[in-house]
Amino acid sequence: MIVMKFGGTSVESAAAIERVAAIVKARADDHPIVVVSAMGKTTNKLLAIANSAISGKREDFIRQIHDLRDFHSREARRVVPLAHRAELDRTLDDHFQEMTELVKGIAVLGELTPRSIDAISSYIVSLAFEHFGLPAVHLDSRRVIITDRRHTQAAPIFPETYKRLAETIPLLAEHKVVVMGGFIASTEDGVTSTLGRGGSDFTASIVGAGINAKEIQIWTDVDGMLTADPTIFEGGHRVKTISFEEAAELAYFGAKVLHPSTVIPAIERNIPVLILNSRKPEIAGTRIVSESVHCENVVKSIACKRRITLVNVHSTRMFMAHGFLRRIFEIFDRHETSVDMVATSEVSVSLTIDNTAQAARICKELSDFSSVEMEPDQSIVCLVGENIRYTPGVAARVFGALRDMNIRMISQGASLLNLSIVVAEKDLRHAVASLHAEFFSELDPAVFG
Ligand code: ADP
Ligand code: MG
C-alpha cells in the first residue's frame, strides 16, 4: 500500500481532479490510499466566511456560503457520473446546511471555528474516480483519525488511531482506492476535531504509519523540495534526496511545501516520503529518507520565514543579572509565543517571534525589568545542510555574499545543520539570490536535479 496526498492546488478544479485520477490509476497496483485537501483556495474562503460571521455581516456570509456551494457543485458535476448526481446533491446540501448552522453559531458566539471542508472535496474526488473508471471508496477520516479535545490544534492519539487504521484500511484497499479527507478527525467520543496546520500532510503521514505503507507521496504544485522558496527566488533547483532532519529543519523555517510535524510519524516507522508535482508526474520529485545523504554541496536548500518580529531586550542594570534569561523566556512561554532564534550579549538579548498576537502584553511585562524594542518586517533566512557542521568558513561565505547588507542577527542552530540570519524584509529577495549564487553555482549531480 502507498499513501498519496493531493494538496488544494492539485484538486482545485474538475480538470485538476481528472489529472489526479490519471496519476492514481497509473499506480493502482500499489493499492493507493488517497488523502485530499480542500479544493483550491477554499480553506481561505472558509476563514473569510468565519470573519464575516464574527463581524455580524449575515448577508455576506450567507452569500459566501452559497458561492462556495456553487463552486463545489459546478466543478463536481463535470467529474461525477450521472448515476451519482442525486447522491452528490444530497451530500452537498447536507454539508452546506451543516456549515450554515455552524457559521450561525460562530456569529452568536463570536468565536472563530471554521471546520474543514476537506471532507467534501475527498467525497467529490472519490465519485470522480469512479467516473474515470477507478473503483473507489470514501472513508470518513473521523472514523479512523482520533485526537484529543484541543479545539483547532488537536493532537492525534496515536495508539487508538493506528489500531483503527490497521483494522479498517487494508480490507478496503484490497479492491478499491480508498479516498479520505485530510485535516478532519474526531475525538474518542465522536466530536469532530481538526488537526493543526499542515493538517492534510499530517493525515497522510499518520495513515502511512498506521498501515505501514511502502511510501508516502505528497503531490503538490512544485517539482519537489527546491534549493530556495520559489515565491522568493525563481532559479532554484530540485533536491533529489534529502534527509528527514534536513527536511524538518527546512519546513520549520518556512519551506511551506511540507509541515514539520508531518514527517514525525513517517520517520518513526522509517517510511520514505516523496514530494511530487501533480502537473508533471513524470518528474522524480524529492525523496525524504531517514539516513543522511552524502552531498558535495555544503548547503542543500535555503528556507525563509517572512514577517517575523525582532525583539531586543536590554537589561536595565549594567550587566545581565542572574535569572534574567529565565524571566524573559518565562514571559514568552506564558503567552504561548514561541521564539525561533536567540542571541545574547552581556547586556542584551535579541530574539525573533512570528506570532505577534500577544506582543503588546509581552512587551509590557518585559518593560518591568528591561527596556524593549520590537522591530517588525524582518525575515529569517535559513541555510540547511548536514555538511554545515563539518565545513569551516560557512559563516564567512554568508557575510561575504551579503557584504552590502545589514545582517541583524546570525545563529547556528543546535542541530548543527542550519545557519540562520535575520535581515529586513525589504532585503529578503536580494539576500536569497546572493546566497543562492554563493552556495549553488556548482551542483552535486547526485543530489540536485
Ligand atoms: P499544497 O496545497 O499542495 O499542500 P503548499 O502550498 O502547502 O501546497 O506547498 C507547496 C508550496 O510550497 C509551493 O507552491 C511553494 O511556493 C512553497 N515552497 C516554499 N519553499 C519551498 C521549497 N524550498 N521548495 C518547494 N516549494 C517551496
Ligand atoms: Mg501544504
XYZ file of C-alpha atoms in Angstrom, residues 18-337:
320
model
C -9.003 14.457 -13.793
C -5.194 14.711 -13.716
C -5.223 13.261 -10.215
C -7.362 10.328 -11.367
C -4.832 9.529 -14.091
C -1.935 9.703 -11.625
C -3.656 7.384 -9.159
C -4.762 4.982 -11.893
C -1.181 4.570 -13.058
C -0.288 3.426 -9.523
C -3.360 1.290 -8.831
C -1.250 -1.861 -8.401
C 0.295 -0.356 -5.268
C -3.127 -0.172 -3.554
C -3.192 3.606 -3.047
C -4.827 5.355 -0.118
C -5.599 8.879 -1.351
C -5.725 11.808 1.091
C -7.276 15.008 -0.262
C -7.182 18.624 0.974
C -9.935 21.168 0.471
C -10.238 22.260 -3.172
C -8.061 25.200 -4.208
C -8.367 28.245 -2.032
C -11.478 27.095 -0.212
C -9.743 26.956 3.148
C -9.120 30.718 2.857
C -12.720 31.214 1.795
C -13.858 29.417 4.944
C -11.816 31.810 7.038
C -13.418 34.747 5.195
C -16.844 33.280 5.947
C -15.981 32.948 9.622
C -14.773 36.557 9.661
C -17.999 37.830 8.111
C -19.929 35.856 10.700
C -17.952 37.306 13.579
C -18.415 40.856 12.343
C -22.160 40.189 12.145
C -22.375 40.509 8.348
C -25.127 37.984 7.979
C -25.960 38.693 4.337
C -22.313 38.421 3.417
C -21.711 35.067 4.995
C -24.925 33.574 3.628
C -23.874 34.691 0.135
C -20.308 33.450 0.628
C -21.534 30.014 1.690
C -23.844 29.974 -1.286
C -20.950 30.801 -3.634
C -18.827 28.096 -2.086
C -21.556 25.527 -2.599
C -21.983 26.645 -6.214
C -18.284 26.297 -6.836
C -18.201 22.741 -5.496
C -21.360 21.794 -7.308
C -20.139 23.231 -10.638
C -16.723 21.559 -10.563
C -18.105 18.293 -9.186
C -20.762 17.973 -11.894
C -18.056 17.848 -14.521
C -16.397 14.803 -12.968
C -19.184 12.930 -11.205
C -21.105 10.299 -13.200
C -24.797 10.964 -13.839
C -25.818 7.997 -11.735
C -24.261 9.653 -8.685
C -25.625 13.186 -9.224
C -28.585 12.850 -6.888
C -26.361 11.433 -4.161
C -23.861 14.241 -4.770
C -26.517 16.945 -4.474
C -27.841 15.421 -1.278
C -24.398 15.290 0.253
C -23.607 18.858 -0.781
C -26.930 20.013 0.670
C -26.301 18.237 3.965
C -22.774 19.517 4.205
C -23.567 23.140 3.427
C -26.647 23.076 5.634
C -24.442 21.909 8.486
C -21.905 24.579 7.611
C -24.564 27.297 7.636
C -25.695 26.221 11.105
C -22.120 26.134 12.292
C -21.416 29.616 10.928
C -24.572 30.998 12.518
C -23.204 29.566 15.754
C -19.956 31.411 15.153
C -21.953 34.626 14.638
C -23.618 34.151 18.011
C -20.580 33.021 19.964
C -18.178 35.372 18.204
C -15.612 32.635 18.032
C -13.555 31.578 15.049
C -14.130 27.875 14.487
C -14.179 27.157 10.767
C -14.479 23.474 10.121
C -12.737 21.562 7.412
C -14.243 21.064 4.007
C -11.577 18.530 3.086
C -14.334 16.028 3.800
C -16.469 17.284 0.923
C -13.607 17.519 -1.561
C -12.488 13.973 -0.786
C -16.023 12.792 -1.328
C -16.169 14.532 -4.731
C -12.814 13.021 -5.645
C -13.991 9.519 -4.760
C -17.022 9.904 -7.048
C -14.823 11.337 -9.783
C -12.522 8.315 -9.601
C -15.485 6.081 -10.341
C -16.290 8.319 -13.305
C -12.780 7.806 -14.668
C -13.018 4.043 -14.269
C -11.178 3.728 -10.980
C -13.100 1.763 -8.354
C -13.017 3.912 -5.203
C -14.426 4.007 -1.710
C -14.728 7.068 0.511
C -13.610 6.630 4.103
C -14.700 9.258 6.632
C -11.456 10.268 8.368
C -13.390 10.800 11.585
C -13.778 7.037 11.880
C -10.047 6.424 11.985
C -8.116 9.566 12.994
C -8.708 10.064 16.715
C -7.485 13.145 18.589
C -7.583 14.787 21.971
C -10.089 17.584 22.558
C -7.975 20.651 21.888
C -10.010 22.867 19.644
C -8.337 23.616 16.315
C -4.916 22.257 17.252
C -5.949 18.753 18.234
C -3.168 16.196 18.647
C -3.652 12.636 17.475
C -3.983 9.827 19.981
C -1.607 7.530 18.142
C -2.266 4.058 19.611
C -6.024 4.282 19.037
C -5.592 5.857 15.593
C -3.060 3.255 14.452
C -5.300 0.472 15.704
C -8.294 1.770 13.765
C -6.283 2.419 10.604
C -4.824 -1.090 10.636
C -8.256 -2.618 11.219
C -10.058 -0.625 8.530
C -7.831 0.265 5.618
C -6.145 -2.920 4.358
C -9.534 -4.582 3.836
C -10.957 -1.598 1.952
C -7.793 -1.107 -0.094
C -7.712 -4.640 -1.378
C -10.011 -3.988 -4.328
C -10.633 -0.259 -4.308
C -8.794 3.022 -3.994
C -9.516 4.409 -0.527
C -10.139 8.191 -0.508
C -10.040 10.218 2.724
C -10.231 13.893 3.640
C -7.186 15.415 5.268
C -7.239 17.651 8.336
C -10.531 16.390 9.768
C -10.619 13.961 12.681
C -12.705 13.196 15.711
C -12.343 12.846 19.446
C -12.851 9.493 21.132
C -16.434 10.450 21.954
C -17.181 11.259 18.315
C -16.969 15.060 18.247
C -15.439 16.437 15.039
C -11.976 17.909 15.519
C -9.310 19.262 13.191
C -5.571 18.707 13.164
C -3.481 21.870 13.361
C -1.589 23.448 10.486
C -0.255 21.249 7.725
C -3.235 19.077 8.589
C -3.583 17.120 5.371
C 0.114 16.284 5.139
C -0.121 15.166 8.734
C -3.123 12.964 7.953
C -1.170 11.349 5.105
C 1.795 10.690 7.326
C -0.321 9.237 10.153
C -2.191 6.985 7.730
C 1.089 5.853 6.184
C 2.495 4.979 9.595
C -0.738 3.264 10.699
C -0.837 0.878 7.754
C 2.938 0.604 7.412
C 2.806 1.958 3.859
C 5.653 1.327 1.443
C 5.798 5.042 0.677
C 4.030 8.338 1.351
C 3.673 10.613 -1.667
C 2.905 14.308 -1.172
C 1.618 15.609 -4.528
C 1.722 19.379 -4.910
C 2.392 22.170 -7.428
C 6.212 22.199 -7.440
C 8.777 19.683 -8.730
C 9.842 18.780 -5.205
C 11.834 20.455 -2.473
C 13.741 23.213 -4.261
C 17.017 24.872 -3.312
C 15.064 28.053 -2.484
C 11.467 29.067 -1.892
C 10.125 29.646 -5.436
C 7.918 32.520 -4.301
C 11.068 34.429 -3.314
C 13.674 33.171 -5.770
C 12.857 31.645 -9.138
C 16.068 29.954 -10.221
C 16.052 27.134 -7.642
C 17.000 23.538 -8.447
C 15.225 20.361 -7.389
C 16.783 18.490 -4.472
C 16.539 14.808 -5.396
C 17.193 13.328 -1.962
C 17.180 14.927 1.448
C 17.294 13.576 4.990
C 14.344 13.756 7.364
C 16.312 16.053 9.678
C 17.093 18.476 6.888
C 13.521 18.439 5.599
C 12.106 19.069 9.071
C 14.518 21.957 9.582
C 13.566 23.496 6.230
C 9.887 23.081 6.985
C 10.275 24.696 10.386
C 11.993 27.682 8.824
C 9.276 28.295 6.281
C 9.572 25.783 3.422
C 5.814 25.575 3.269
C 5.889 22.612 0.937
C 5.928 20.321 3.970
C 4.875 20.879 7.548
C 7.457 19.835 10.183
C 5.186 17.693 12.323
C 4.233 15.788 9.203
C 7.399 13.829 8.936
C 7.491 12.536 12.503
C 5.133 9.521 12.211
C 6.870 8.591 8.956
C 10.388 8.835 10.468
C 9.409 6.658 13.413
C 8.452 3.857 11.047
C 11.165 4.524 8.510
C 8.735 5.169 5.655
C 10.125 7.244 2.783
C 8.232 10.434 1.916
C 8.202 11.760 -1.650
C 7.262 15.243 -2.822
C 5.900 15.179 -6.377
C 4.331 17.557 -8.901
C 0.765 16.686 -9.921
C 1.169 18.788 -13.073
C 4.362 16.990 -14.066
C 4.030 13.461 -12.688
C 6.959 12.218 -14.787
C 9.460 14.203 -12.685
C 11.030 12.093 -9.926
C 10.450 14.724 -7.216
C 12.221 14.758 -3.862
C 12.787 11.704 -1.728
C 12.981 12.285 2.021
C 14.864 9.465 3.709
C 15.813 8.657 7.290
C 19.567 8.301 6.772
C 21.835 11.207 5.888
C 22.576 11.918 2.248
C 26.117 12.425 1.033
C 26.418 15.699 -0.844
C 29.338 17.700 -2.207
C 27.496 20.985 -1.624
C 27.601 22.331 1.893
C 24.029 23.670 1.705
C 21.010 21.688 0.446
C 18.387 24.405 0.486
C 17.574 27.916 1.710
C 14.337 28.438 3.630
C 12.766 31.762 4.565
C 10.410 32.759 7.288
C 8.822 36.090 6.445
C 7.107 38.733 8.542
C 8.860 37.949 11.762
C 9.492 40.420 14.545
C 12.859 41.024 16.127
C 12.689 41.712 19.862
C 15.646 43.379 21.559
C 15.644 43.228 25.336
C 18.238 45.292 27.228
C 18.941 44.738 30.846
C 18.394 47.999 32.728
C 21.292 47.059 35.011
C 24.822 47.272 33.696
C 25.157 43.526 33.218
C 22.709 40.687 32.927
C 21.584 39.733 36.378
C 21.309 36.143 37.393
C 17.927 34.783 36.222
C 17.445 37.476 33.568
C 17.100 34.990 30.696
C 14.770 32.783 32.694
C 12.488 35.737 33.403
C 12.430 36.690 29.735
C 11.625 33.223 28.438
C 9.072 32.621 31.141
C 7.087 35.592 29.791
C 7.145 34.351 26.184
C 6.207 30.917 27.409
C 3.274 32.101 29.466
C 1.906 33.945 26.438
C 2.320 30.855 24.257
C 4.605 32.725 21.902
